[in-house]
Tab-separated table of C-alpha atoms in Angstrom:
chain	number	residue	atom	x	y	z
W	1	MET	CA	-39.386	32.237	20.515
W	2	ILE	CA	-40.194	28.653	20.376
W	3	LYS	CA	-39.531	28.301	16.587
W	4	ARG	CA	-35.889	29.754	17.368
W	5	ALA	CA	-35.306	27.654	20.004
W	6	LEU	CA	-36.361	24.479	18.053
W	7	SER	CA	-34.049	25.842	14.942
W	8	HIS	CA	-31.109	26.146	16.932
W	9	LEU	CA	-31.866	22.738	18.649
W	10	ALA	CA	-32.297	20.820	15.052
W	11	MET	CA	-28.783	22.756	13.862
W	12	ALA	CA	-26.801	21.476	16.904
W	13	GLY	CA	-28.527	17.862	16.623
W	14	ALA	CA	-27.294	17.727	12.876
W	15	ALA	CA	-23.838	19.129	13.714
W	16	ALA	CA	-23.477	16.374	16.307
W	17	THR	CA	-24.966	13.965	13.876
W	18	LEU	CA	-22.111	14.880	11.302
W	19	ILE	CA	-19.518	14.577	13.602
W	20	GLY	CA	-20.331	11.559	14.600
W	21	PHE	CA	-20.616	10.125	11.163
W	22	THR	CA	-17.350	11.746	10.274
W	23	ALA	CA	-15.661	9.804	13.209
W	24	ALA	CA	-17.057	6.449	12.395
W	25	SER	CA	-15.916	6.632	8.805
W	26	PRO	CA	-13.229	4.247	7.547
W	27	ALA	CA	-9.930	5.326	7.206
W	28	MET	CA	-7.780	5.545	4.146
W	29	ALA	CA	-5.711	2.959	3.433
W	30	GLY	CA	-2.383	3.378	4.795
W	31	ASP	CA	1.010	1.855	4.463
W	32	GLU	CA	1.359	-1.943	3.886
W	33	GLY	CA	4.108	-4.148	5.032
W	34	PRO	CA	6.928	-4.294	5.621
W	35	LEU	CA	6.748	-7.757	3.814
W	36	TRP	CA	10.040	-9.697	4.616
W	37	HIS	CA	11.673	-12.512	2.812
W	38	THR	CA	13.233	-14.333	5.413
W	39	ASN	CA	16.076	-12.142	6.749
W	40	ARG	CA	17.396	-10.943	2.845
W	41	GLY	CA	14.981	-8.215	2.592
W	42	THR	CA	11.609	-5.979	2.874
W	43	VAL	CA	9.113	-4.237	0.563
W	44	THR	CA	6.798	-1.666	1.870
W	45	PHE	CA	3.863	0.172	0.332
W	46	ASN	CA	3.802	3.786	0.853
W	47	ASP	CA	0.503	5.229	0.679
W	48	ASP	CA	1.709	8.723	0.576
W	49	GLY	CA	3.007	8.688	-3.077
W	50	ASP	CA	1.976	5.064	-3.910
W	51	ASP	CA	5.126	3.839	-4.335
W	52	ILE	CA	7.223	1.097	-2.724
W	53	THR	CA	10.446	0.936	-0.397
W	54	VAL	CA	12.959	-1.840	-0.999
W	55	CYS	CA	15.627	-2.779	1.407
W	56	ASP	CA	18.626	-5.365	1.108
W	57	LYS	CA	19.334	-6.438	4.873
W	58	ARG	CA	22.040	-8.908	3.966
W	59	ALA	CA	25.560	-8.356	2.668
W	60	ASP	CA	25.453	-11.515	0.541
W	61	GLY	CA	25.721	-9.894	-3.070
W	62	ALA	CA	22.791	-10.880	-4.317
W	63	GLY	CA	20.016	-7.987	-3.628
W	64	VAL	CA	16.555	-7.782	-3.296
W	65	THR	CA	13.581	-6.829	-5.783
W	66	GLY	CA	10.233	-5.515	-4.588
W	67	TYR	CA	7.061	-5.249	-6.742
W	68	LEU	CA	3.607	-3.863	-6.415
W	69	GLU	CA	1.381	-6.354	-8.584
W	70	ARG	CA	-2.199	-6.470	-9.299
W	71	LEU	CA	-4.248	-9.158	-11.637
W	72	ASN	CA	-4.504	-8.574	-15.451
W	73	SER	CA	-7.584	-7.508	-16.797
W	74	SER	CA	-8.825	-11.292	-17.384
W	75	GLY	CA	-7.807	-12.055	-13.931
W	76	THR	CA	-5.597	-14.749	-15.273
W	77	GLY	CA	-2.099	-13.472	-14.132
W	78	LEU	CA	-0.077	-10.766	-12.561
W	79	VAL	CA	0.848	-7.158	-13.542
W	80	TRP	CA	3.834	-5.655	-12.246
W	81	VAL	CA	3.080	-1.932	-11.746
W	82	ILE	CA	5.945	-1.226	-9.897
W	83	LYS	CA	9.530	-2.680	-9.787
W	84	GLU	CA	12.129	-1.618	-7.560
W	85	ASP	CA	15.752	-3.308	-6.752
W	86	ASP	CA	17.824	-2.813	-3.750
W	87	GLY	CA	21.485	-4.134	-3.021
W	88	GLY	CA	25.194	-3.200	-3.235
W	89	ASP	CA	24.837	-0.008	-1.456
W	90	ALA	CA	23.774	1.031	2.014
W	91	GLY	CA	20.101	2.047	2.747
W	92	CYS	CA	16.930	1.491	1.042
W	93	ASP	CA	15.677	2.554	-2.246
W	94	ARG	CA	12.254	4.181	-2.889
W	95	SER	CA	10.571	3.998	-6.228
W	96	ASN	CA	9.049	7.026	-7.798
W	97	ASN	CA	7.007	5.980	-11.156
W	98	GLY	CA	3.968	8.101	-10.856
W	99	TYR	CA	1.724	5.246	-10.404
W	100	ASP	CA	-1.636	6.078	-8.808
W	101	MET	CA	-3.498	3.345	-6.912
W	102	VAL	CA	-6.997	4.491	-7.047
W	103	GLY	CA	-10.080	2.573	-6.625
W	104	ASN	CA	-11.261	-0.848	-5.948
W	105	ILE	CA	-8.412	-2.899	-7.918
W	106	SER	CA	-6.623	-5.111	-5.361
W	107	HIS	CA	-2.706	-4.775	-5.383
W	108	GLY	CA	-0.225	-6.946	-3.341
W	109	LEU	CA	3.437	-6.741	-2.727
W	110	ALA	CA	5.949	-9.272	-3.412
W	111	ILE	CA	9.628	-9.426	-2.705
W	112	CYS	CA	12.189	-11.696	-4.319
W	113	TRP	CA	15.736	-12.704	-3.463
W	114	ASN	CA	17.749	-12.410	-6.618
W	115	GLY	CA	20.269	-15.075	-5.370
W	116	ASP	CA	17.752	-17.789	-5.987
W	117	ASN	CA	14.840	-16.059	-7.568
W	118	THR	CA	12.442	-17.183	-4.551
W	119	CYS	CA	9.794	-14.669	-3.762
W	120	VAL	CA	7.170	-14.045	-1.110
W	121	ARG	CA	3.693	-12.320	-1.797
W	122	SER	CA	1.569	-10.353	0.835
W	123	ASN	CA	-2.273	-10.557	0.789
W	124	TRP	CA	-4.202	-8.486	-1.567
W	125	PHE	CA	-5.172	-4.951	-0.382
W	126	PHE	CA	-6.554	-1.584	-2.238
W	127	ASP	CA	-6.559	2.154	-1.602
W	128	GLU	CA	-10.110	3.298	-0.750
């Protein structure tokens, strides 16, 4: 009888410990952004699909280009893994290129205004 009670108590303790660890574990990386280029447009990383949404916010005829980028293998330059343009139409454009952002490789967002080719870049982030 005592063994049985101790067994039930141990199982309840293990379940409570597991629930505590699950609740304290870090969340998966979520969406990043939006990153604004002044008031001209935005780019957002969508964790569901590992793609980007680019929105041109001004009817100035120039449009914007959004990028998801990472460092190249030698760490000396940038590689654009996703590029998406928006402009000249209503709404936003979402990329769909099948890129899978897995692991601890840092990525960043960039948005460029096509009127003067100036760009704004985000901080680095990664998918857990």
